Amino acid sequence: MKPDSFSPAGAAAVAAAPGPRAGSGRLLAGALVLLAAALPLAPVPDLLITQANYVGLYALVVLGLVLLTGIAGLTSFGQAAFVGIGAYATAYCTLTFGWSPWITLFVGLGATGVSAWLIGTITMRMSGHYLPLATIAWSIALYYLFGSVEALGKYDGLSDLPSIGLFGWDLGGSRAMYALIWLSVALSAWGALNLLDSRPGRAIRALHGGVQMAEAMGVDTARLKVTVFVLAALLASVSGWLFAHLQRAVNPTPFGLEASLKYVIMLVAGGMSHVGGAVLGSSVMTLLQDQLQVLLPRVFGSAGNFEVIVFGLVLVLLLRFAPGGMWPGLGRWLPARRIAVVPGAPALARRTPVPAGEALLQVRGVQKRFGGLLAVDGVDLTVKAGEIVGLIGPNGAGKSTTFNLVTGVLPPSGGEVHLRGLRIDGRAAREISRLGLARTFQHVKLVADMSVLENVALGAYQRARVGVVAAVLRRDRRIEAAMLQEAERALRRVGLAELMHRPAGSLALGQQRLVEIARALCCDPAVLLLDEPAAGLRAFEKQALAVLLSELRDEGMGILLVEHDMEFVMKLTDHIVVMVFGRKIAEGAPLVIQTHPAVLEAYLGAAP
Ligand code: ADP
Ligand code: MG
């Protein structure tokens, strides 16, 4: 099966099912779009069109920030500099070489893409906090560069740019530009929505809560962050291209740090994590700015950029009282987005099963040192196919650390770990996950505002290949349908299929643990590692979990279980390893462990 091949059947398999208010919401959304499209044909004043043009230009930049900041959780204060690159590239190349704006658009995109990739690659390797700082520095540096290069006209900039032509039409007028600008906004919003509903989109949405979970699902988070940063920069660059040909002139002022901050304010005002919030935020803040620029100098009795102060106040008030921005209030009237799973999609490829009894996971003398503390001290254990191994011990014994050494979250200080004969210690968590080891987390890690179904589909990330471009263009529907179908099947197995459209964060803790198990199953693992899966589960839920785990064992999966609930462990496991103070003190069948003197001493304080 070609993963990104488009087929109408596949497209039909994943359609947005109508939500509860779909009828009136659809109508409202449709009416708004029609109204917006007809605006330049209506006898409205030119001023209104001009204003709408600027709103569209800002919305493109803010849309990039929605993806970058609102959804991926990365902050940039340098978006205006990317707008500047797009604008200056087209200004310089059309004026100097006489190239068509349609060619210089791509020159600008190329220059923007390369610089964003460089900044992203350098800063992401350091740590999250370097990106905002680096983008501020970048923004200031570029502003002075634009202002001091002779060829770019210094602070006066470049003027007399040609207008954009299309098949012999001149798009120089503000009404023609309105069409081009808002077509760009509509296409970009469509692409962004497509992206968010796809394999790479789910991974992007998982970045917000830290990288550990996404890496465990096989996501190369550093690379993905750079990709999102580049995408956001490219949207800014398109805005710059349009801006240059709308104004027919460029100068450094609109590309400075202050402009970048305004984009961030528009983002927060509109609603950080919503595509629609980009348009809403830029509309409201542009109208507000225009009003304030007239009103405030009258109030203060002198000229000045007083609106910047009001913007700052608005930002503080929003963050305090409406951190979600305005969109959630408005979005209530729009159709609810709901992902439907229609059966009949092709199944994802499965791992070849391993014969029961074959050693899947072998841990040999692993050690982990934290400064002076030897948290894990030479532990050995083996998990075979068709076997549930329990890892128990008092708090602080080193169980979670052992877990992290096996899953690649931490590199061991010594010893070896083998998965199906391959040495995996020291490898990245995402590689280990691809080799067939899936896990859950002691502290549940789900994307709270993503549906249960999509959270589980994240588990199938490494079983399919869909790039960002295919996702944006919606050429991934067949494989997307297959991934969602797989997620639904995993949810059915853990008994949560009825809740699949609910946001994961709205579930009870016990149910969230089951969602994590479903997500792990979606990885099609050979070995499953569960860190305290029964914690927070009610008695009947524990019972159901025990049934599920023994079924998985019977199918040949190897399971390593860290668990405090002794009754649960004793009933379910085939073999138990007991750790105390980083050391393995005993191992054997549950009955042996229950009467083992060293274990009784460790748990009860003294041998009976
Ligand atoms: P368990 O899961 O069995 O309760 P852990 O593996 O979490 O135990 O912890 C084992 C020991 O290692 C504890 O003493 C804990 O304080 C210490 N420890 C765990 N992680 C770290 C870390 N990242 N840095 C320093 N010490 C740690
Ligand atoms: Mg622990």
Short mmCIF file of N, CA and C and ligand atoms in Angstrom, two decimals, residues 399-400 442 531-532, ligand 2:
data_model
loop_
_atom_site.label_atom_id
_atom_site.label_comp_id
_atom_site.label_asym_id
_atom_site.label_seq_id
_atom_site.Cartn_x
_atom_site.Cartn_y
_atom_site.Cartn_z
N LYS A 399 12.78 0.89 40.85
CA LYS A 399 11.96 0.25 39.81
C LYS A 399 11.76 1.18 38.62
N SER A 400 11.34 2.43 38.90
CA SER A 400 11.10 3.36 37.79
C SER A 400 12.39 3.67 37.05
N GLN A 442 4.01 6.12 34.71
CA GLN A 442 3.50 6.11 36.08
C GLN A 442 2.60 7.32 36.30
N ASP A 531 4.05 0.83 33.99
CA ASP A 531 4.47 1.37 35.28
C ASP A 531 3.23 1.67 36.12
N GLU A 532 2.96 0.83 37.08
CA GLU A 532 1.81 0.95 37.99
C GLU A 532 0.48 1.14 37.27
MG MG B 2 8.35 4.47 40.70
#
